[in-house]
Amino acid sequence: MNKPLNQTYCFLLLLTLFLISPTIKADEWGDSYKLEAEGKYSAAAEALNSFIVKKPINEFALLRHGWLNYSSRNYNDAIHDYKQALTLNPNSLDARLGLILPIMAQGRWREAALHATKVLDVAPWQYHAHIRLMACEEAMQQWSTLEKHASKVAERYPSDATIQVYLARAYISTGKINLALATYKRIKQMFPGHIEATRFLAINSE
Amino acid sequence: MSINNCLGVGLLATTVFISSSYASTWYTNAGISITNGQYKKSKLRKEAFSTSLQFGFSYLEQWGINFRTAYSSFIFKQEISTIKQNEYGARFYKNIFSDSANGTFTLILGNYWINGKDIDTTITIYPEITYLNRSKSFLIGLGYANSQYNNSNKLLFRTDQLSATLGFTPLTRSLWINIKSYLITFNNETHYASQPTLSWFIPKSNWLYPSILSIGGLIGKRSYAVEQETMLTYNVSDVQQYSYFASAKWNLTDNSHFSMTAGSETYHDITNNNNYQYNYINGSLSAIW
């Protein structure tokens, strides 16, 4: 007597689960963003685990997982995520640019420079790739290379203070103090309160 | 020329400009070093000369191997004939980047040989592990070197060396203090020595101004010591005592360097009960590409 009733309940339960499942998925994304906003990066990454474990792997979830692992200083996990994203989509500049960050955080400057170079091979004036490559050049004390690089990129982005800072640091390290002075003066025009420029000008201006 | 061609040339030029330095996963380094030294107050020794060649390869920052070959000659007083020796070394390293330890562990394995006419053959195995924190302000290391001294394939004696390294930046990041200590045992003797070095990294440097200035020395006493950094085995029974040195390194270009070192080492010759000094000067040229 109860059998048909039980079957009906089971059917209704399965139907309800099926109908609410997209809502659960949507909540996973929402939870992840909420947790990130709260600074809980590891938990925000964990919220997306189902998207990167089950196939087909969600490419965006993988990229976001990499970013959140990088933000929570799990650099090896972030590198793994970004490399997996590159395997899924070898043309992804997002994955390649993302990959550079945890590699730089681990002080692997040559490897980071290699990936920045790979981005620039297909997108020659990609801003973030240039900035990250300059950070590598500075860390590796490639001052002459940094000077040439920063001055070329500064032509393309003349209003960008970050590039000017790299250029000024390269000038200082190669002993070109007058050029460094002129560059820091330009930075002060862009950011009047720029701490590094203010300090340098205070010490070196007559 | 069409617009597409112009764009193509533009892209190519940019690619060549950027990619030339960092497109490779393999890096090569090579260097040459020449040392000349004079012995002072020694009853036996007069002069020493050594020339060495180093080269190596590395796969990004992940692992690498370095080789060293050197030829040294020691000129003696009186009727003692000059000793000539060949030195060979290979050193492998592997970096492990740890997030939980917030730094890099480096596993090093050195293997060094010395042979020549009228000298004992020396074979050294030197495993070492170091840890450097991510901000590069603190380093510790621990190593063990075992050297075998053989004559005509017959083992004469062994030496065991424990080494501990501590490095840190005091006050400012442009200074680095490195202290390497050695505990060496052989033939029921134990020697202890400590090698402190202070390095000053000069931010403004070019081929005129040095980029690194270092002073250092040796406190205590040691015999048959092995130095992993220089890939050197001191295959002499004379006891090295207090020593000091000063060195400067210049950046000739971004990837080529020249360094000069001058120093003085004091030794005790047990057989002749003679304290003597070895004053030396060294010049090195190295490049990486």
Short mmCIF file of C-alpha atoms in Angstrom, two decimals:
data_model
loop_
_atom_site.label_atom_id
_atom_site.label_comp_id
_atom_site.label_asym_id
_atom_site.label_seq_id
_atom_site.Cartn_x
_atom_site.Cartn_y
_atom_site.Cartn_z
CA MET A 1 0.00 0.00 0.00
CA ASN A 2 2.85 2.37 0.95
CA LYS A 3 5.06 1.38 -1.97
CA PRO A 4 3.63 3.80 -4.59
CA LEU A 5 3.69 6.58 -1.99
CA ASN A 6 7.38 5.93 -1.20
CA GLN A 7 8.20 5.89 -4.90
CA THR A 8 6.42 9.23 -5.29
CA TYR A 9 8.38 10.73 -2.39
CA CYS A 10 11.65 9.46 -3.84
CA PHE A 11 10.78 10.89 -7.23
CA LEU A 12 9.85 14.27 -5.73
CA LEU A 13 13.05 14.34 -3.68
CA LEU A 14 15.21 13.60 -6.73
CA LEU A 15 13.30 16.20 -8.74
CA THR A 16 13.83 18.82 -6.02
CA LEU A 17 17.57 18.04 -5.81
CA PHE A 18 17.84 18.25 -9.58
CA LEU A 19 16.04 21.58 -9.66
CA ILE A 20 18.05 23.17 -6.84
CA SER A 21 21.43 21.90 -8.02
CA PRO A 22 22.11 24.92 -10.31
CA THR A 23 21.27 27.13 -7.34
CA ILE A 24 23.92 25.30 -5.25
CA LYS A 25 26.49 25.84 -8.04
CA ALA A 26 25.61 29.53 -8.22
CA ASP A 27 26.03 29.73 -4.45
CA GLU A 28 29.48 28.20 -4.70
CA TRP A 29 30.60 31.11 -6.86
CA GLY A 30 28.87 33.60 -4.61
CA ASP A 31 30.40 32.01 -1.51
CA SER A 32 33.82 32.09 -3.11
CA TYR A 33 33.61 35.83 -3.88
CA LYS A 34 32.20 36.55 -0.41
CA LEU A 35 35.00 34.61 1.29
CA GLU A 36 37.60 36.37 -0.86
CA ALA A 37 36.16 39.76 0.14
CA GLU A 38 36.55 38.66 3.77
CA GLY A 39 40.19 37.79 3.13
CA LYS A 40 39.55 34.05 3.54
CA TYR A 41 41.41 33.08 0.39
CA SER A 42 41.94 29.38 1.13
CA ALA A 43 38.25 28.90 1.91
CA ALA A 44 37.34 30.89 -1.20
CA ALA A 45 39.49 28.52 -3.26
CA GLU A 46 38.01 25.44 -1.58
CA ALA A 47 34.50 26.63 -2.47
CA LEU A 48 35.41 26.12 -6.14
CA ASN A 49 36.95 22.67 -5.75
CA SER A 50 34.02 20.87 -7.37
CA PHE A 51 34.59 22.82 -10.60
CA ILE A 52 38.22 21.86 -10.93
CA VAL A 53 38.08 18.26 -9.74
CA LYS A 54 35.23 16.95 -11.87
CA LYS A 55 35.50 16.83 -15.65
CA PRO A 56 34.97 18.86 -17.71
CA ILE A 57 37.19 21.21 -15.73
CA ASN A 58 35.94 24.78 -15.60
CA GLU A 59 38.75 26.93 -17.00
CA PHE A 60 37.64 30.09 -15.23
CA ALA A 61 37.37 28.22 -11.89
CA LEU A 62 40.94 26.99 -12.40
CA LEU A 63 42.22 30.51 -13.06
CA ARG A 64 40.35 31.85 -10.04
CA HIS A 65 41.61 28.92 -7.93
CA GLY A 66 45.15 29.84 -8.97
CA TRP A 67 44.61 33.47 -8.04
CA LEU A 68 43.15 32.57 -4.65
CA ASN A 69 45.99 30.14 -3.92
CA TYR A 70 48.45 32.88 -4.86
CA SER A 71 46.60 35.32 -2.57
CA SER A 72 46.79 32.84 0.32
CA ARG A 73 50.53 32.35 -0.35
CA ASN A 74 50.10 28.74 -1.48
CA TYR A 75 52.43 29.45 -4.36
CA ASN A 76 53.15 25.85 -5.38
CA ASP A 77 49.39 25.14 -5.56
CA ALA A 78 48.85 28.34 -7.54
CA ILE A 79 51.60 27.32 -9.99
CA HIS A 80 49.92 23.92 -10.35
CA ASP A 81 46.53 25.56 -11.06
CA TYR A 82 47.90 27.99 -13.66
CA LYS A 83 49.91 25.25 -15.39
CA GLN A 84 46.77 23.11 -15.53
CA ALA A 85 44.91 26.07 -17.01
CA LEU A 86 47.64 26.39 -19.63
CA THR A 87 47.29 22.71 -20.45
CA LEU A 88 43.55 23.25 -20.98
CA ASN A 89 44.12 26.35 -23.07
CA PRO A 90 47.71 26.84 -24.25
CA ASN A 91 46.80 30.21 -25.80
CA SER A 92 45.59 31.68 -22.50
CA LEU A 93 47.47 34.88 -21.70
CA ASP A 94 45.47 35.07 -18.45
CA ALA A 95 46.96 31.77 -17.29
CA ARG A 96 50.49 32.74 -18.38
CA LEU A 97 50.28 36.17 -16.70
CA GLY A 98 48.82 34.55 -13.58
CA LEU A 99 51.56 31.92 -13.52
CA ILE A 100 54.23 34.63 -13.38
CA LEU A 101 52.97 35.92 -10.01
CA PRO A 102 53.55 32.86 -7.75
CA ILE A 103 56.81 32.11 -9.56
CA MET A 104 57.99 35.66 -8.81
CA ALA A 105 56.82 35.32 -5.20
CA GLN A 106 59.14 32.32 -4.85
CA GLY A 107 62.06 34.34 -6.21
CA ARG A 108 62.35 32.29 -9.40
CA TRP A 109 63.18 35.32 -11.51
CA ARG A 110 64.54 33.61 -14.61
CA GLU A 111 61.51 31.36 -14.83
CA ALA A 112 59.15 34.31 -14.32
CA ALA A 113 61.04 36.28 -16.99
CA LEU A 114 60.70 33.32 -19.37
CA HIS A 115 56.90 33.30 -19.00
CA ALA A 116 56.70 37.11 -19.35
CA THR A 117 58.73 36.76 -22.54
CA LYS A 118 56.30 34.13 -23.83
CA VAL A 119 53.42 36.58 -23.30
CA LEU A 120 55.35 39.34 -25.09
CA ASP A 121 56.06 36.99 -27.98
CA VAL A 122 52.36 37.07 -28.86
CA ALA A 123 51.34 40.41 -27.30
CA PRO A 124 54.41 42.65 -27.63
CA TRP A 125 53.15 45.63 -25.60
CA GLN A 126 51.15 43.77 -22.97
CA TYR A 127 51.46 46.10 -19.98
CA HIS A 128 51.45 43.55 -17.12
CA ALA A 129 53.97 41.31 -18.87
CA HIS A 130 56.34 44.26 -19.24
CA ILE A 131 55.90 45.35 -15.61
CA ARG A 132 56.50 41.81 -14.34
CA LEU A 133 59.51 41.39 -16.60
CA MET A 134 60.94 44.67 -15.26
CA ALA A 135 60.47 43.41 -11.69
CA CYS A 136 62.45 40.30 -12.66
CA GLU A 137 65.19 42.37 -14.29
CA GLU A 138 65.46 44.51 -11.17
CA ALA A 139 65.65 41.43 -8.91
CA MET A 140 68.34 39.89 -11.12
CA GLN A 141 70.21 43.24 -11.15
CA GLN A 142 70.12 43.38 -14.93
CA TRP A 143 70.45 47.15 -14.77
CA SER A 144 71.51 47.94 -18.34
CA THR A 145 68.82 45.62 -19.70
CA LEU A 146 66.24 47.20 -17.38
CA GLU A 147 67.29 50.69 -18.48
CA LYS A 148 66.83 49.87 -22.17
CA HIS A 149 63.62 47.94 -21.52
CA ALA A 150 61.98 50.57 -19.28
CA SER A 151 62.84 53.45 -21.63
CA LYS A 152 61.28 51.60 -24.60
CA VAL A 153 58.11 50.75 -22.66
CA ALA A 154 57.94 54.31 -21.24
CA GLU A 155 57.61 55.57 -24.84
CA ARG A 156 54.44 53.46 -25.14
CA TYR A 157 53.06 54.32 -21.70
CA PRO A 158 54.35 57.87 -21.07
CA SER A 159 51.92 58.60 -18.23
CA ASP A 160 52.73 55.47 -16.24
CA ALA A 161 54.67 56.16 -13.04
CA THR A 162 55.58 52.51 -12.32
CA ILE A 163 57.62 52.26 -15.52
CA GLN A 164 59.31 55.56 -14.68
CA VAL A 165 60.26 54.20 -11.24
CA TYR A 166 61.94 51.17 -12.82
CA LEU A 167 63.72 53.49 -15.23
CA ALA A 168 64.92 55.74 -12.40
CA ARG A 169 66.20 52.76 -10.38
CA ALA A 170 68.09 51.49 -13.42
CA TYR A 171 69.66 54.95 -13.88
CA ILE A 172 70.75 55.01 -10.22
CA SER A 173 72.29 51.57 -10.42
CA THR A 174 74.22 52.40 -13.57
CA GLY A 175 75.46 55.62 -12.00
CA LYS A 176 73.40 58.01 -14.19
CA ILE A 177 72.26 60.26 -11.36
CA ASN A 178 71.24 63.25 -13.53
CA LEU A 179 68.95 61.05 -15.60
CA ALA A 180 67.55 59.54 -12.38
CA LEU A 181 66.88 63.07 -11.07
CA ALA A 182 64.99 64.02 -14.25
CA THR A 183 62.97 60.81 -14.10
CA TYR A 184 62.02 61.26 -10.44
CA LYS A 185 60.96 64.85 -11.24
CA ARG A 186 58.61 63.43 -13.90
CA ILE A 187 57.24 60.96 -11.35
CA LYS A 188 56.56 63.84 -8.94
CA GLN A 189 54.49 65.51 -11.68
CA MET A 190 52.38 62.34 -11.86
CA PHE A 191 52.28 61.70 -8.10
CA PRO A 192 53.31 64.78 -6.10
CA GLY A 193 53.47 62.76 -2.87
CA HIS A 194 55.47 59.84 -4.33
CA ILE A 195 57.63 58.70 -1.39
CA GLU A 196 60.56 57.22 -3.32
CA ALA A 197 60.80 60.21 -5.69
CA THR A 198 60.49 62.73 -2.84
CA ARG A 199 63.25 61.03 -0.84
CA PHE A 200 65.62 60.76 -3.80
CA LEU A 201 65.09 64.38 -4.84
CA ALA A 202 65.51 65.60 -1.25
CA ILE A 203 68.88 63.83 -0.96
CA ASN A 204 70.22 64.46 -4.46
CA SER A 205 68.84 67.86 -5.52
CA GLU A 206 71.13 70.81 -4.87
CA MET B 1 55.42 47.31 -47.93
CA SER B 2 51.92 46.44 -46.81
CA ILE B 3 50.52 47.30 -43.39
CA ASN B 4 50.57 43.62 -42.48
CA ASN B 5 54.24 43.38 -43.38
CA CYS B 6 55.00 46.52 -41.35
CA LEU B 7 53.20 45.02 -38.39
CA GLY B 8 55.05 41.77 -38.87
CA VAL B 9 58.43 43.47 -38.87
CA GLY B 10 57.41 45.55 -35.84
CA LEU B 11 56.33 42.49 -33.91
CA LEU B 12 59.47 40.63 -34.88
CA ALA B 13 61.70 43.53 -33.80
CA THR B 14 59.95 43.73 -30.44
CA THR B 15 60.14 39.98 -29.96
CA VAL B 16 63.86 39.97 -30.68
CA PHE B 17 64.43 42.90 -28.32
CA ILE B 18 62.58 41.34 -25.40
CA SER B 19 63.17 37.63 -25.91
CA SER B 20 66.89 37.59 -26.49
CA SER B 21 67.82 37.53 -22.80
CA TYR B 22 65.23 35.32 -21.17
CA ALA B 23 63.82 33.00 -23.82
CA SER B 24 65.95 30.08 -22.73
CA THR B 25 65.37 27.62 -19.91
CA TRP B 26 69.08 26.79 -19.80
CA TYR B 27 71.78 29.10 -18.50
CA THR B 28 75.51 28.62 -18.87
CA ASN B 29 78.24 30.09 -16.73
CA ALA B 30 81.99 30.08 -17.09
CA GLY B 31 84.89 31.63 -15.28
CA ILE B 32 88.65 31.72 -15.06
CA SER B 33 90.65 32.34 -11.93
CA ILE B 34 94.36 32.91 -11.31
CA THR B 35 96.03 32.89 -7.89
CA ASN B 36 99.61 33.69 -7.02
CA GLY B 37 100.97 33.46 -3.49
CA GLN B 38 104.25 33.91 -1.66
CA TYR B 39 105.24 32.10 1.53
CA LYS B 40 106.80 34.13 4.31
CA LYS B 41 108.90 32.69 7.17
CA SER B 42 108.45 29.15 5.84
CA LYS B 43 111.41 26.81 6.13
CA LEU B 44 110.26 24.81 3.10
CA ARG B 45 107.75 26.65 0.97
CA LYS B 46 108.54 29.49 -1.40
CA GLU B 47 105.71 30.21 -3.85
CA ALA B 48 102.40 28.84 -5.14
CA PHE B 49 100.57 29.35 -8.39
CA SER B 50 97.14 28.14 -9.39
CA THR B 51 94.94 28.61 -12.39
CA SER B 52 91.42 27.26 -12.60
CA LEU B 53 88.55 27.08 -15.02
CA GLN B 54 84.92 26.80 -13.96
CA PHE B 55 81.86 26.19 -16.05
CA GLY B 56 78.35 25.05 -15.42
CA PHE B 57 74.77 24.80 -16.52
CA SER B 58 71.53 25.49 -14.78
CA TYR B 59 67.92 24.81 -15.61
CA LEU B 60 66.21 28.08 -14.67
CA GLU B 61 66.42 28.36 -10.85
CA GLN B 62 65.54 24.71 -10.39
CA TRP B 63 68.80 22.80 -10.58
CA GLY B 64 72.29 23.06 -11.94
CA ILE B 65 75.71 21.52 -12.16
CA ASN B 66 79.11 23.18 -11.97
CA PHE B 67 82.52 21.85 -12.88
CA ARG B 68 85.96 23.07 -11.89
CA THR B 69 89.36 22.08 -13.10
CA ALA B 70 92.57 23.57 -11.78
CA TYR B 71 96.28 23.20 -12.08
CA SER B 72 98.40 24.18 -9.09
CA SER B 73 102.12 24.22 -8.52
CA PHE B 74 103.95 24.62 -5.21
CA ILE B 75 107.57 25.72 -5.36
CA PHE B 76 109.81 24.78 -2.44
CA LYS B 77 113.11 26.03 -1.10
CA GLN B 78 116.33 24.02 -1.00
CA GLU B 79 116.43 20.87 -3.09
CA ILE B 80 112.79 19.88 -2.82
CA SER B 81 111.21 19.53 -6.21
CA THR B 82 108.09 21.43 -7.19
CA ILE B 83 104.78 19.71 -6.52
CA LYS B 84 102.28 19.90 -9.35
CA GLN B 85 98.69 18.84 -8.84
CA ASN B 86 95.51 18.61 -10.86
CA GLU B 87 92.19 19.39 -9.23
CA TYR B 88 88.77 18.42 -10.53
CA GLY B 89 85.38 19.11 -9.06
CA ALA B 90 81.72 18.64 -9.82
CA ARG B 91 78.91 20.13 -7.78
CA PHE B 92 75.22 19.47 -8.31
CA TYR B 93 72.44 21.48 -6.70
CA LYS B 94 68.68 21.27 -6.59
CA ASN B 95 66.40 23.99 -5.23
CA ILE B 96 63.16 23.11 -3.48
CA PHE B 97 60.77 26.04 -3.11
CA SER B 98 58.75 25.56 0.06
CA ASP B 99 55.64 27.57 0.89
CA SER B 100 55.27 26.11 4.38
CA ALA B 101 58.88 27.00 5.25
CA ASN B 102 58.58 30.34 3.41
CA GLY B 103 61.91 29.88 1.66
CA THR B 104 64.14 27.73 -0.48
CA PHE B 105 65.97 24.56 0.49
CA THR B 106 69.01 23.79 -1.60
CA LEU B 107 70.42 20.29 -1.75
CA ILE B 108 74.06 20.27 -2.82
CA LEU B 109 76.33 17.38 -3.64
CA GLY B 110 80.00 18.13 -4.23
CA ASN B 111 82.56 15.65 -5.49
CA TYR B 112 86.20 16.75 -5.61
CA TRP B 113 89.40 15.01 -6.69
CA ILE B 114 93.08 15.92 -6.50
CA ASN B 115 95.87 13.95 -8.09
CA GLY B 116 99.41 14.46 -9.32
CA LYS B 117 102.90 13.09 -9.23
CA ASP B 118 104.36 12.60 -5.73
CA ILE B 119 101.15 13.49 -3.93
CA ASP B 120 98.38 11.48 -2.35
CA THR B 121 95.18 11.25 -4.36
CA THR B 122 92.28 12.91 -2.60
CA ILE B 123 88.63 12.11 -3.19
CA THR B 124 85.96 14.14 -1.40
CA ILE B 125 82.22 13.71 -1.18
CA TYR B 126 80.39 16.70 0.29
CA PRO B 127 76.59 16.67 0.67
CA GLU B 128 75.10 19.85 2.11
CA ILE B 129 71.67 21.35 2.69
CA THR B 130 70.92 25.04 3.04
CA TYR B 131 67.79 27.03 3.73
CA LEU B 132 67.36 30.64 2.59
CA ASN B 133 64.25 32.53 3.58
CA ARG B 134 62.17 34.24 0.92
CA SER B 135 63.27 37.78 1.78
CA LYS B 136 66.89 36.59 1.56
CA SER B 137 67.71 37.91 5.01
CA PHE B 138 68.51 34.61 6.74
CA LEU B 139 70.40 31.47 5.75
CA ILE B 140 71.34 28.29 7.56
CA GLY B 141 73.22 25.31 6.24
CA LEU B 142 74.57 21.98 7.33
CA GLY B 143 77.09 19.83 5.50
CA TYR B 144 79.25 16.77 5.88
CA ALA B 145 82.41 16.16 3.88
CA ASN B 146 84.29 12.92 3.77
CA SER B 147 87.74 12.89 2.19
CA GLN B 148 89.87 9.86 1.42
CA TYR B 149 93.61 10.21 1.01
CA ASN B 150 95.02 7.37 -1.08
CA ASN B 151 98.47 6.39 -2.23
CA SER B 152 98.58 3.92 -5.13
CA ASN B 153 94.93 3.03 -4.50
CA LYS B 154 95.75 2.22 -0.87
CA LEU B 155 93.76 4.17 1.71
CA LEU B 156 96.08 6.18 3.95
CA PHE B 157 93.51 7.98 6.08
CA ARG B 158 90.07 9.59 6.05
CA THR B 159 88.91 12.99 7.23
CA ASP B 160 85.39 13.85 8.38
CA GLN B 161 84.20 17.42 8.27
CA LEU B 162 80.98 18.83 9.66
CA SER B 163 80.13 22.32 8.55
CA ALA B 164 77.43 24.69 9.74
CA THR B 165 76.56 27.97 8.05
CA LEU B 166 74.68 30.95 9.39
CA GLY B 167 74.02 34.01 7.24
CA PHE B 168 71.91 37.08 7.94
CA THR B 169 71.42 40.74 7.10
CA PRO B 170 72.12 42.99 10.08
CA LEU B 171 70.60 46.49 10.23
CA THR B 172 70.43 47.07 6.50
CA ARG B 173 69.76 44.77 3.56
CA SER B 174 72.94 45.92 1.84
CA LEU B 175 75.05 44.09 4.45
CA TRP B 176 75.39 40.32 4.74
CA ILE B 177 77.19 38.48 7.51
CA ASN B 178 78.08 34.87 6.82
CA ILE B 179 79.68 32.56 9.36
CA LYS B 180 80.74 29.09 8.32
CA SER B 181 82.10 26.80 11.04
CA TYR B 182 84.09 23.63 10.53
CA LEU B 183 84.62 20.62 12.77
CA ILE B 184 87.24 18.35 11.22
CA THR B 185 88.38 15.01 12.59
CA PHE B 186 91.18 12.82 11.28
CA ASN B 187 93.65 10.37 12.88
CA ASN B 188 92.10 10.99 16.33
CA GLU B 189 92.64 14.72 16.00
CA THR B 190 89.86 17.28 16.04
CA HIS B 191 90.13 20.78 14.61
CA TYR B 192 87.61 23.57 14.89
CA ALA B 193 87.54 26.78 12.87
CA SER B 194 85.07 29.50 12.07
CA GLN B 195 85.09 31.62 8.94
CA PRO B 196 83.19 34.93 9.31
CA THR B 197 82.64 37.13 6.23
CA LEU B 198 81.07 40.56 5.99
CA SER B 199 79.82 41.62 2.55
CA TRP B 200 78.58 45.04 1.53
CA PHE B 201 76.38 45.24 -1.56
CA ILE B 202 76.74 48.64 -3.21
CA PRO B 203 73.55 49.67 -5.01
CA LYS B 204 75.23 52.14 -7.37
CA SER B 205 77.72 50.14 -9.35
CA ASN B 206 79.24 50.03 -12.78
CA TRP B 207 82.56 48.87 -14.15
CA LEU B 208 84.29 51.65 -12.20
CA TYR B 209 82.70 51.04 -8.80
CA PRO B 210 82.62 47.59 -7.21
CA SER B 211 79.22 46.04 -6.62
CA ILE B 212 80.31 43.93 -3.63
CA LEU B 213 83.05 44.52 -1.06
CA SER B 214 83.89 41.71 1.34
CA ILE B 215 86.20 41.20 4.27
CA GLY B 216 86.61 38.01 6.17
CA GLY B 217 88.91 35.68 7.99
CA LEU B 218 89.39 32.45 9.83
CA ILE B 219 89.42 31.96 13.58
CA GLY B 220 90.55 28.69 15.14
CA LYS B 221 92.52 26.02 13.32
CA ARG B 222 91.84 23.52 10.58
CA SER B 223 93.60 20.97 8.40
CA TYR B 224 92.33 19.10 5.36
CA ALA B 225 89.36 21.44 5.11
CA VAL B 226 86.93 21.32 2.19
CA GLU B 227 85.21 24.45 0.92
CA GLN B 228 82.00 23.83 -1.01
CA GLU B 229 81.70 27.40 -2.32
CA THR B 230 85.16 27.47 -3.90
CA MET B 231 85.16 23.71 -4.65
CA LEU B 232 88.54 23.47 -2.91
CA THR B 233 90.10 20.76 -0.79
CA TYR B 234 93.09 21.84 1.30
CA ASN B 235 95.16 18.68 0.97
CA VAL B 236 97.98 19.75 3.28
CA SER B 237 98.77 18.52 6.77
CA ASP B 238 99.90 21.98 7.88
CA VAL B 239 97.41 23.55 10.25
CA GLN B 240 95.70 26.67 8.95
CA GLN B 241 95.28 29.21 11.74
CA TYR B 242 94.07 32.80 11.79
CA SER B 243 93.64 34.23 8.30
CA TYR B 244 92.08 37.25 6.70
CA PHE B 245 91.13 38.51 3.25
CA ALA B 246 89.51 41.43 1.41
CA SER B 247 87.78 41.20 -1.94
CA ALA B 248 85.95 43.39 -4.43
CA LYS B 249 83.66 42.41 -7.27
CA TRP B 250 82.88 44.56 -10.29
CA ASN B 251 80.03 44.19 -12.74
CA LEU B 252 81.61 44.60 -16.16
CA THR B 253 78.22 44.14 -17.80
CA ASP B 254 74.91 42.81 -16.50
CA ASN B 255 76.21 39.28 -17.00
CA SER B 256 79.98 39.46 -16.61
CA HIS B 257 81.96 40.09 -13.47
CA PHE B 258 85.52 40.59 -12.35
CA SER B 259 86.75 40.08 -8.81
CA MET B 260 90.01 40.60 -6.97
CA THR B 261 90.89 39.05 -3.63
CA ALA B 262 93.96 39.59 -1.49
CA GLY B 263 94.59 37.73 1.71
CA SER B 264 96.98 36.25 4.20
CA GLU B 265 96.80 32.81 5.81
CA THR B 266 98.89 31.61 8.72
CA TYR B 267 99.92 27.95 8.90
CA HIS B 268 101.75 25.77 11.38
CA ASP B 269 104.07 23.14 9.94
CA ILE B 270 104.03 20.46 12.64
CA THR B 271 106.91 18.41 11.22
CA ASN B 272 109.31 21.35 11.22
CA ASN B 273 107.68 23.25 14.09
CA ASN B 274 107.45 26.27 11.84
CA ASN B 275 104.79 29.00 11.67
CA TYR B 276 104.58 30.64 8.28
CA GLN B 277 102.35 32.94 6.26
CA TYR B 278 100.88 32.55 2.82
CA ASN B 279 100.11 35.90 1.20
CA TYR B 280 98.12 35.67 -2.00
CA ILE B 281 96.30 37.62 -4.64
CA ASN B 282 93.55 36.24 -6.85
CA GLY B 283 91.81 37.56 -9.94
CA SER B 284 88.65 36.02 -11.40
CA LEU B 285 86.60 36.68 -14.46
CA SER B 286 83.15 35.13 -14.83
CA ALA B 287 80.19 35.36 -17.16
CA ILE B 288 76.71 33.94 -17.43
CA TRP B 289 74.61 33.66 -20.54
#
